[in-house]
Amino acid sequence: MKNMRKWLVLFVLALSTLAVGIDSTVLNLALPTLASKLNATNSELQWFVDSYNLVFAATLIPAGLLGDRFGRKKMLILSLGIFGLSSLLCAYAASPAMLIVYRCTLALGAATLIPTSMSIIPVLFTKGEQPKATAIWVIANTLSMPIGPIIGGWLLNHFWWGSVFLINVPIVLIALIAVTVLMTESKQSHKQTFDLLGIATSSLGLTSITYGVILAGEKSWSNAGVWYAIILGVILLVAFVMWELKCKKPLINLSLFKSRSFSLSNIFMMVISYIMFGYLYILPQYFQNVEGSDTQQAGFKLLPLILGITLGSIIVSRIHLNQKMTITFGFILLIVSGLMGWRTAIDTSYGWVAVWTALAGVGIGAILPATMSTALADLSPDQSGIGSSVIKAIQQIGSTFGVATLGTVLISTYQANVNFRGLPPEAVSWVKKSVTSGIAVAHKLQSQALVHSVRSSFVLGMNSVLFICGVIACCSLIVVWLFLRTSKAKQVN
């Protein structure tokens, strides 16, 4: 493939990844609108999100295998088609049940598209080009998370709710044309039998863990069903590992994890996903409920995070640090960001918040490309698809647990600090549900004291979340210096 051609393909892959990432975050802003327009219950609103996450977790591993086996170009075209058509159907869903079904097919397309697009990087690019190519792909994937609320807020303010899904369609059409014209087919050099038991145990294990975490968000971590699901998932994943070690033709070569750089890179990516989704969970709520911003303003207030991610990747590409120093730089910034966020108060100016948000973005932008390029460099072209799926699955676990556990810290701290004195029992139950409900009740009762109590209690919860993120970043920094070897060959390019 000519040099310019493969970089054009990468641009298209990054654009497609951007569309998938935007879709995964933009829906949260549309939930209140969907509740009124589709007459959706709270349970149905939850399943608009959860159905996508469950199908994504269930199909991620086998989807990566399909590209290696049948051809990456074919699977890219198929996944783009499924994703684009599902987006169109979601936009015009006439009932909650229809939207849930279309969200499932949307997840199927996304679960195939993400690992397949990742797997093409080791095939198209030389070892020297891979860090730069990986950085471009990672930046597109990472930026999509904070960009989603900005685009979603603007669309919901100016168009009907279906526009948040319809925006994917033109992107998919451009990508389909470009992939068809520019890409040549690539797949495994030899036919490999399907490891059906490996596929079943890995997919069911990831699905069970994801379901357990989702259930924890709906109920609580003390619910027995939560731990049954998580323990079952862990047992299935242990069975998967034991089977893969004995299997003559395993789904994935587990000897990859003997590589310290590959294993640690995956751990650090999981940590970054955990922290980043924690930030993305609390910041929109803070901007809307504490600072009083509308959805569009809240989205734009995430710009420091977006600019920080971009700046972080540019900085490390210019100063040419080795992997160890790059990751150290990123985690130090995340520690500082967490401590600054911990000191944020109810009357803190947006300027202070923008600074620690931007620092977190720079840290994330520095770490993710470095760790991803190292992990992908250890994959052979024949196993790039399934290996990419494993990498993405590990990130998915980090993000899912990030929202669930940090969300639990947030709500429990909030509930423990709100002043319920003098409130009727029905009002107390509504205030306990969320900060949004608390503000609504306070306005209905015309109680400025309750407004202040709800907002200050939320900020205390946010302080706890950001302190935990800083501690996790600090522990990760210690791991970097204890276990990650310095290698000039693994310099961030």
Coordinates of C-alpha atoms in Angstrom, one line a residue:
M1 CA 0.0 0.0 0.0
K2 CA 1.4 3.4 -0.9
N3 CA 2.4 5.6 2.0
M4 CA -0.3 8.3 1.5
R5 CA -3.0 5.7 1.0
K6 CA -2.4 3.9 4.3
W7 CA -2.5 7.2 6.2
L8 CA -5.8 8.0 4.6
V9 CA -7.1 4.6 5.7
L10 CA -6.0 5.4 9.2
F11 CA -7.8 8.7 9.1
V12 CA -11.0 7.0 8.1
L13 CA -10.6 4.4 10.8
A14 CA -10.0 7.1 13.4
L15 CA -13.2 8.9 12.1
S16 CA -15.2 5.7 12.5
T17 CA -13.8 5.2 16.0
L18 CA -14.8 8.7 16.8
A19 CA -18.4 8.0 15.8
V20 CA -18.6 4.9 18.0
G21 CA -17.1 6.8 21.0
I22 CA -19.5 9.7 20.5
D23 CA -22.5 7.4 20.4
S24 CA -21.5 5.7 23.7
T25 CA -21.5 9.0 25.6
V26 CA -24.1 11.1 23.8
L27 CA -27.1 9.0 24.8
N28 CA -26.8 9.9 28.5
L29 CA -27.7 13.5 27.7
A30 CA -30.7 12.4 25.7
L31 CA -32.3 10.2 28.4
P32 CA -34.5 12.9 30.0
T33 CA -35.8 13.8 26.5
L34 CA -36.4 10.1 25.7
A35 CA -38.3 9.6 28.9
S36 CA -40.9 12.2 27.7
K37 CA -41.0 11.6 24.0
L38 CA -41.1 7.7 24.1
N39 CA -42.9 7.6 27.5
A40 CA -40.1 5.4 28.8
T41 CA -40.0 4.2 32.4
N42 CA -36.9 4.5 34.6
S43 CA -36.2 0.8 33.9
E44 CA -36.4 1.3 30.2
L45 CA -34.1 4.3 30.3
Q46 CA -31.6 2.1 32.2
W47 CA -31.8 -0.6 29.5
F48 CA -31.2 1.9 26.7
V49 CA -27.7 2.1 28.1
D50 CA -27.2 -1.4 29.6
S51 CA -28.4 -3.3 26.5
Y52 CA -25.6 -1.7 24.5
N53 CA -22.9 -2.5 27.2
L54 CA -24.0 -6.1 27.6
V55 CA -24.0 -6.9 23.9
F56 CA -20.7 -5.1 23.4
A57 CA -19.1 -7.2 26.2
A58 CA -20.6 -10.4 24.9
T59 CA -19.4 -10.0 21.3
L60 CA -16.1 -8.2 21.6
I61 CA -13.8 -11.2 21.8
P62 CA -15.4 -13.3 18.9
A63 CA -15.8 -10.1 16.8
G64 CA -12.0 -9.6 16.8
L65 CA -11.4 -13.2 15.7
L66 CA -13.7 -12.7 12.7
G67 CA -11.4 -10.1 11.1
D68 CA -8.3 -12.3 11.5
R69 CA -10.1 -15.3 10.0
F70 CA -12.3 -13.9 7.2
G71 CA -10.6 -10.7 6.3
R72 CA -10.3 -7.3 8.0
K73 CA -11.6 -5.3 5.1
K74 CA -14.8 -7.5 4.8
M75 CA -15.4 -7.2 8.6
L76 CA -14.9 -3.4 8.5
I77 CA -17.4 -3.0 5.7
L78 CA -19.9 -5.3 7.5
S79 CA -19.5 -3.6 10.9
L80 CA -19.8 -0.1 9.4
G81 CA -22.9 -1.2 7.6
I82 CA -24.5 -2.6 10.8
F83 CA -23.5 0.4 12.8
G84 CA -24.8 2.9 10.3
L85 CA -28.1 1.1 9.7
S86 CA -28.6 0.6 13.5
S87 CA -28.0 4.4 14.0
L88 CA -30.6 5.2 11.5
L89 CA -33.1 2.8 13.1
C90 CA -32.4 4.2 16.5
A91 CA -33.1 7.7 15.3
Y92 CA -36.6 6.7 14.2
A93 CA -37.5 4.2 16.9
A94 CA -41.2 4.5 17.8
S95 CA -41.1 2.8 21.2
P96 CA -38.7 2.0 24.0
A97 CA -38.7 -1.7 23.1
M98 CA -37.6 -0.9 19.5
L99 CA -34.9 1.4 20.7
I100 CA -33.5 -1.3 23.0
V101 CA -33.4 -3.8 20.1
Y102 CA -31.7 -1.3 17.8
R103 CA -29.2 -0.4 20.6
C104 CA -28.3 -4.1 20.7
T105 CA -27.5 -4.2 17.0
L106 CA -25.6 -0.9 17.3
A107 CA -23.4 -2.5 19.9
L108 CA -22.8 -5.5 17.7
G109 CA -21.5 -3.2 14.9
A110 CA -19.4 -1.3 17.4
A111 CA -17.9 -4.4 19.0
T112 CA -16.8 -5.6 15.6
L113 CA -15.6 -2.2 14.3
I114 CA -13.3 -1.2 17.2
P115 CA -11.0 -4.3 17.4
T116 CA -11.0 -4.7 13.6
S117 CA -9.8 -1.1 13.1
M118 CA -7.2 -1.5 15.9
S119 CA -6.0 -4.7 14.3
I120 CA -5.2 -3.0 11.0
I121 CA -2.5 -0.8 12.5
P122 CA 0.1 -3.6 13.0
V123 CA -0.7 -4.9 9.5
L124 CA -0.5 -1.6 7.6
F125 CA 2.4 0.1 9.5
T126 CA 6.0 -0.7 10.2
K127 CA 7.3 -0.9 13.8
G128 CA 8.7 2.6 13.4
E129 CA 5.4 4.0 12.1
Q130 CA 3.1 2.2 14.6
P131 CA 3.6 4.6 17.6
K132 CA 2.4 7.6 15.5
A133 CA -0.4 5.6 13.9
T134 CA -1.5 4.3 17.3
A135 CA -1.5 7.8 18.8
I136 CA -3.8 9.1 16.1
W137 CA -6.2 6.2 16.6
V138 CA -6.1 6.5 20.4
I139 CA -6.6 10.3 20.3
A140 CA -9.7 9.8 18.1
N141 CA -11.1 7.1 20.5
T142 CA -10.3 9.1 23.6
L143 CA -11.5 12.5 22.4
S144 CA -14.9 11.0 21.4
M145 CA -15.8 10.6 25.1
P146 CA -15.8 14.3 26.1
I147 CA -16.9 15.5 22.6
G148 CA -20.1 13.4 22.8
P149 CA -21.7 15.6 25.5
I150 CA -20.8 18.8 23.5
I151 CA -22.3 17.6 20.3
G152 CA -25.3 16.0 22.1
G153 CA -26.1 19.1 24.0
W154 CA -26.0 21.3 20.8
L155 CA -28.2 18.8 18.9
L156 CA -30.8 18.4 21.6
N157 CA -31.0 22.2 21.9
H158 CA -31.6 22.6 18.2
F159 CA -33.1 19.4 16.8
W160 CA -35.3 16.4 17.8
W161 CA -33.8 13.6 19.9
G162 CA -33.2 11.3 17.0
S163 CA -30.5 13.6 15.7
V164 CA -28.0 12.3 18.3
F165 CA -28.1 8.9 16.5
L166 CA -28.5 10.3 13.0
I167 CA -25.2 12.2 13.2
N168 CA -23.4 8.8 12.8
V169 CA -24.9 8.1 9.4
P170 CA -22.8 10.5 7.2
I171 CA -19.6 9.5 9.0
V172 CA -20.3 5.8 8.3
L173 CA -21.1 6.5 4.6
I174 CA -17.8 8.3 4.1
A175 CA -15.9 5.5 5.9
L176 CA -17.6 2.8 3.8
I177 CA -16.6 4.5 0.6
A178 CA -13.1 5.1 1.7
V179 CA -12.6 1.6 3.0
T180 CA -14.0 0.0 -0.2
V181 CA -11.8 2.2 -2.4
L182 CA -8.5 2.5 -0.4
M183 CA -8.1 -0.7 1.5
T184 CA -6.7 -4.0 0.4
E185 CA -7.8 -7.3 2.1
S186 CA -5.7 -8.8 4.9
K187 CA -6.3 -11.8 7.1
Q188 CA -4.5 -14.7 8.8
S189 CA -1.8 -16.4 6.6
H190 CA -3.2 -19.8 7.7
K191 CA -6.7 -21.1 8.4
Q192 CA -7.3 -21.5 12.2
T193 CA -10.1 -23.6 13.7
F194 CA -12.5 -21.7 16.0
D195 CA -11.8 -22.2 19.7
L196 CA -15.5 -22.5 20.6
L197 CA -15.0 -23.2 24.3
G198 CA -12.6 -20.3 24.5
I199 CA -15.1 -18.0 22.8
A200 CA -17.9 -19.1 25.0
T201 CA -16.1 -18.8 28.4
S202 CA -14.5 -15.4 27.6
S203 CA -17.7 -13.9 26.2
L204 CA -19.9 -15.2 29.0
G205 CA -17.4 -14.2 31.6
L206 CA -17.1 -10.6 30.4
T207 CA -20.9 -10.4 30.0
S208 CA -21.5 -11.7 33.5
I209 CA -19.1 -9.3 35.1
T210 CA -20.5 -6.4 33.2
Y211 CA -24.1 -7.4 34.2
G212 CA -23.0 -7.6 37.9
V213 CA -21.5 -4.1 37.7
I214 CA -24.6 -2.7 36.0
L215 CA -26.8 -4.4 38.6
A216 CA -24.7 -2.8 41.4
G217 CA -25.5 0.6 39.8
E218 CA -29.2 -0.1 39.8
K219 CA -29.4 -1.8 43.2
S220 CA -26.4 -1.6 45.4
W221 CA -23.1 -3.4 46.0
S222 CA -24.7 -5.3 48.9
N223 CA -27.2 -7.0 46.6
A224 CA -26.6 -10.7 46.4
G225 CA -27.2 -10.9 42.7
V226 CA -24.4 -8.4 42.0
W227 CA -21.8 -10.7 43.6
Y228 CA -23.3 -13.9 42.1
A229 CA -22.9 -12.4 38.6
I230 CA -19.4 -11.0 39.2
I231 CA -18.1 -14.3 40.9
L232 CA -19.6 -16.3 38.0
G233 CA -17.9 -14.1 35.5
V234 CA -14.5 -14.5 37.3
I235 CA -15.0 -18.3 37.4
L236 CA -15.7 -18.3 33.7
L237 CA -12.6 -16.2 32.9
V238 CA -10.4 -18.4 35.1
A239 CA -11.8 -21.4 33.2
F240 CA -11.0 -19.6 29.9
V241 CA -7.4 -19.1 31.0
M242 CA -7.0 -22.7 32.1
W243 CA -8.5 -24.0 28.8
E244 CA -6.3 -21.7 26.7
L245 CA -3.2 -23.0 28.5
K246 CA -4.1 -26.6 27.6
C247 CA -5.7 -26.0 24.1
K248 CA -3.5 -26.9 21.1
K249 CA -5.0 -24.0 19.0
P250 CA -6.0 -21.4 21.6
L251 CA -8.2 -18.3 20.9
I252 CA -5.3 -16.1 22.0
N253 CA -1.7 -16.9 22.8
L254 CA -1.5 -16.2 26.5
S255 CA 2.3 -16.2 26.4
L256 CA 1.8 -12.5 25.4
F257 CA 1.1 -11.8 29.0
K258 CA 4.6 -13.1 29.9
S259 CA 5.8 -9.9 28.3
R260 CA 6.1 -7.4 31.1
S261 CA 5.6 -4.4 28.8
F262 CA 2.4 -6.0 27.3
S263 CA 0.9 -6.9 30.7
L264 CA 1.7 -3.6 32.4
S265 CA 0.5 -1.6 29.3
N266 CA -2.9 -3.3 29.6
I267 CA -3.0 -2.6 33.3
F268 CA -2.3 1.0 32.8
M269 CA -4.9 1.3 30.1
M270 CA -7.5 -0.2 32.4
V271 CA -6.5 2.3 35.1
I272 CA -6.7 5.2 32.7
S273 CA -10.2 4.0 31.5
Y274 CA -11.3 3.8 35.1
I275 CA -10.1 7.3 35.9
M276 CA -11.3 8.9 32.7
F277 CA -14.8 7.5 32.9
G278 CA -14.9 8.6 36.6
Y279 CA -14.2 12.2 35.5
L280 CA -16.7 12.0 32.6
Y281 CA -19.4 10.7 35.1
I282 CA -19.0 13.5 37.6
L283 CA -18.1 16.6 35.5
P284 CA -21.4 17.0 33.5
Q285 CA -23.4 16.6 36.7
Y286 CA -21.2 19.1 38.5
F287 CA -21.5 21.7 35.7
Q288 CA -25.3 21.3 35.4
N289 CA -26.3 20.8 39.1
V290 CA -23.8 22.9 41.0
E291 CA -22.8 25.6 38.5
G292 CA -26.3 25.7 36.9
S293 CA -25.2 25.2 33.3
D294 CA -27.6 23.8 30.6
T295 CA -26.6 20.7 28.6
Q296 CA -24.9 22.6 25.9
Q297 CA -22.9 24.8 28.3
A298 CA -21.9 21.7 30.3
G299 CA -20.6 20.1 27.2
F300 CA -18.5 23.1 26.3
K301 CA -17.1 23.2 29.8
L302 CA -15.5 19.9 29.0
L303 CA -13.3 21.5 26.3
P304 CA -10.3 21.8 28.7
L305 CA -10.3 18.0 29.0
I306 CA -10.4 17.6 25.2
L307 CA -7.7 20.2 24.6
G308 CA -5.6 18.6 27.4
I309 CA -5.8 15.1 25.8
T310 CA -4.7 16.6 22.4
L311 CA -1.9 18.6 24.0
G312 CA -0.7 15.6 26.0
S313 CA -0.2 13.5 22.9
I314 CA 1.6 16.4 21.1
I315 CA 3.9 17.1 24.0
V316 CA 5.2 13.5 24.3
S317 CA 5.6 13.2 20.6
R318 CA 7.8 16.3 20.6
I319 CA 10.0 15.7 23.6
H320 CA 10.7 12.0 22.8
L321 CA 10.6 10.5 26.2
N322 CA 10.9 6.7 26.7
Q323 CA 7.8 4.8 27.7
K324 CA 8.6 4.8 31.4
M325 CA 9.1 8.6 31.6
T326 CA 6.0 9.3 29.4
I327 CA 3.8 7.2 31.7
T328 CA 5.4 8.8 34.8
F329 CA 4.7 12.3 33.4
G330 CA 1.1 11.4 32.8
F331 CA 0.4 9.9 36.2
I332 CA 2.1 12.8 38.0
L333 CA -0.4 15.2 36.3
L334 CA -3.3 12.9 37.2
I335 CA -2.2 13.0 40.9
V336 CA -2.0 16.8 40.8
S337 CA -5.4 16.9 39.1
G338 CA -7.0 14.6 41.6
L339 CA -5.6 16.7 44.6
M340 CA -6.8 20.0 43.0
G341 CA -10.3 18.4 42.4
W342 CA -10.3 17.2 46.0
R343 CA -9.9 20.8 47.1
T344 CA -12.7 22.1 44.9
A345 CA -15.6 23.7 46.9
I346 CA -19.2 24.7 46.1
D347 CA -18.1 28.3 45.4
T348 CA -14.9 27.5 43.4
S349 CA -14.6 29.4 40.2
Y350 CA -14.8 27.5 36.8
G351 CA -11.2 28.7 36.1
W352 CA -9.9 26.4 38.9
V353 CA -12.0 23.5 37.7
A354 CA -10.8 24.1 34.1
V355 CA -7.1 23.9 35.2
W356 CA -7.4 20.5 37.0
T357 CA -9.6 19.1 34.2
A358 CA -7.0 20.2 31.6
L359 CA -4.2 18.6 33.7
A360 CA -6.1 15.3 33.7
G361 CA -6.6 15.5 29.9
V362 CA -2.8 16.1 29.4
G363 CA -2.1 13.1 31.6
I364 CA -4.5 10.8 29.8
G365 CA -3.3 12.1 26.4
A366 CA 0.3 11.2 27.4
I367 CA -0.3 7.7 28.8
L368 CA -2.8 6.1 26.4
P369 CA -0.9 6.4 23.1
A370 CA 2.3 5.1 24.9
T371 CA 0.7 2.1 26.4
M372 CA -1.5 1.2 23.4
S373 CA 1.4 1.3 21.0
T374 CA 3.5 -0.9 23.3
A375 CA 0.7 -3.4 23.6
L376 CA 0.0 -3.5 19.8
A377 CA 3.7 -3.8 19.0
D378 CA 3.8 -7.2 20.8
L379 CA 1.0 -8.6 18.6
S380 CA 1.8 -10.6 15.4
P381 CA -0.2 -9.5 12.3
D382 CA -2.1 -12.9 12.4
Q383 CA -3.3 -12.3 15.9
S384 CA -3.8 -8.5 15.7
G385 CA -7.6 -8.8 15.6
I386 CA -8.2 -11.1 18.6
G387 CA -5.3 -9.3 20.5
S388 CA -7.0 -6.0 19.9
S389 CA -10.2 -7.4 21.3
V390 CA -8.5 -8.5 24.5
I391 CA -6.9 -5.0 24.9
K392 CA -10.3 -3.4 24.3
A393 CA -12.0 -5.8 26.7
I394 CA -9.6 -4.9 29.5
Q395 CA -10.3 -1.2 28.9
Q396 CA -14.0 -1.9 28.9
I397 CA -13.7 -3.6 32.3
G398 CA -11.9 -0.5 33.6
S399 CA -14.5 1.9 32.4
T400 CA -17.4 -0.2 33.6
F401 CA -16.0 -0.5 37.0
G402 CA -15.0 3.1 37.1
V403 CA -18.6 4.4 36.6
A404 CA -20.0 1.8 39.0
T405 CA -17.6 2.0 41.9
L406 CA -16.9 5.8 41.7
G407 CA -20.6 6.4 41.2
T408 CA -21.3 4.4 44.4
V409 CA -18.8 6.6 46.3
L410 CA -20.4 9.7 44.9
I411 CA -24.0 8.8 45.7
S412 CA -23.2 7.4 49.2
T413 CA -21.2 10.5 50.2
Y414 CA -24.0 12.7 48.8
Q415 CA -26.7 10.9 50.7
A416 CA -24.7 10.9 53.9
N417 CA -24.2 14.7 53.9
V418 CA -27.6 16.1 52.7
N419 CA -29.6 17.7 55.5
F420 CA -33.0 16.1 55.4
R421 CA -34.3 17.8 58.6
G422 CA -37.9 18.9 58.2
L423 CA -38.5 17.2 54.9
P424 CA -41.6 14.9 54.4
P425 CA -40.7 11.2 53.8
E426 CA -41.6 11.4 50.1
A427 CA -39.4 14.3 49.5
V428 CA -36.5 12.6 51.3
S429 CA -36.8 9.6 49.0
W430 CA -36.6 11.8 45.9
V431 CA -33.7 13.9 47.2
K432 CA -31.8 10.6 48.0
K433 CA -32.1 9.4 44.4
S434 CA -29.7 11.9 42.8
V435 CA -28.5 15.5 42.9
T436 CA -30.8 16.3 39.9
S437 CA -33.8 15.1 41.9
G438 CA -32.6 16.9 45.0
I439 CA -32.3 20.2 43.1
A440 CA -35.8 19.7 41.6
V441 CA -37.4 19.0 45.0
A442 CA -35.6 22.0 46.5
H443 CA -36.9 24.3 43.8
K444 CA -40.4 22.9 44.2
L445 CA -40.3 23.6 48.0
Q446 CA -38.6 26.9 47.4
S447 CA -35.9 26.0 49.9
Q448 CA -32.6 27.7 49.2
A449 CA -31.2 25.9 52.3
L450 CA -31.9 22.6 50.6
V451 CA -30.4 23.7 47.3
H452 CA -27.2 24.6 49.1
S453 CA -27.2 21.3 51.1
V454 CA -27.7 19.2 48.0
R455 CA -25.0 21.1 46.0
S456 CA -22.5 21.0 48.8
S457 CA -23.1 17.3 49.5
F458 CA -22.6 16.5 45.8
V459 CA -19.3 18.5 45.8
L460 CA -18.2 16.5 48.9
G461 CA -19.0 13.3 46.9
M462 CA -17.0 14.6 43.9
N463 CA -14.1 15.5 46.2
S464 CA -14.0 11.8 47.4
V465 CA -14.1 10.5 43.8
L466 CA -11.3 12.7 42.7
F467 CA -9.2 11.9 45.7
I468 CA -9.6 8.2 45.0
C469 CA -8.6 8.8 41.3
G470 CA -5.5 10.6 42.6
V471 CA -4.6 7.8 45.0
I472 CA -5.0 5.2 42.2
A473 CA -2.8 7.3 39.9
C474 CA -0.2 7.5 42.8
C475 CA -0.3 3.7 43.2
S476 CA 0.1 3.3 39.5
L477 CA 3.1 5.6 39.5
I478 CA 4.7 3.3 42.1
V479 CA 4.1 0.3 39.9
V480 CA 5.7 2.1 37.0
W481 CA 8.9 2.6 38.9
L482 CA 9.0 -0.8 40.5
F483 CA 8.2 -3.0 37.5
L484 CA 8.4 -1.1 34.2
R485 CA 11.8 -1.4 32.6
T486 CA 13.3 1.5 30.7
S487 CA 13.7 0.7 27.0
K488 CA 15.1 3.1 24.4
A489 CA 13.5 0.9 21.8
K490 CA 10.1 1.7 23.2
Q491 CA 10.4 5.4 22.9
V492 CA 7.2 7.3 22.2
N493 CA 7.5 8.5 18.6

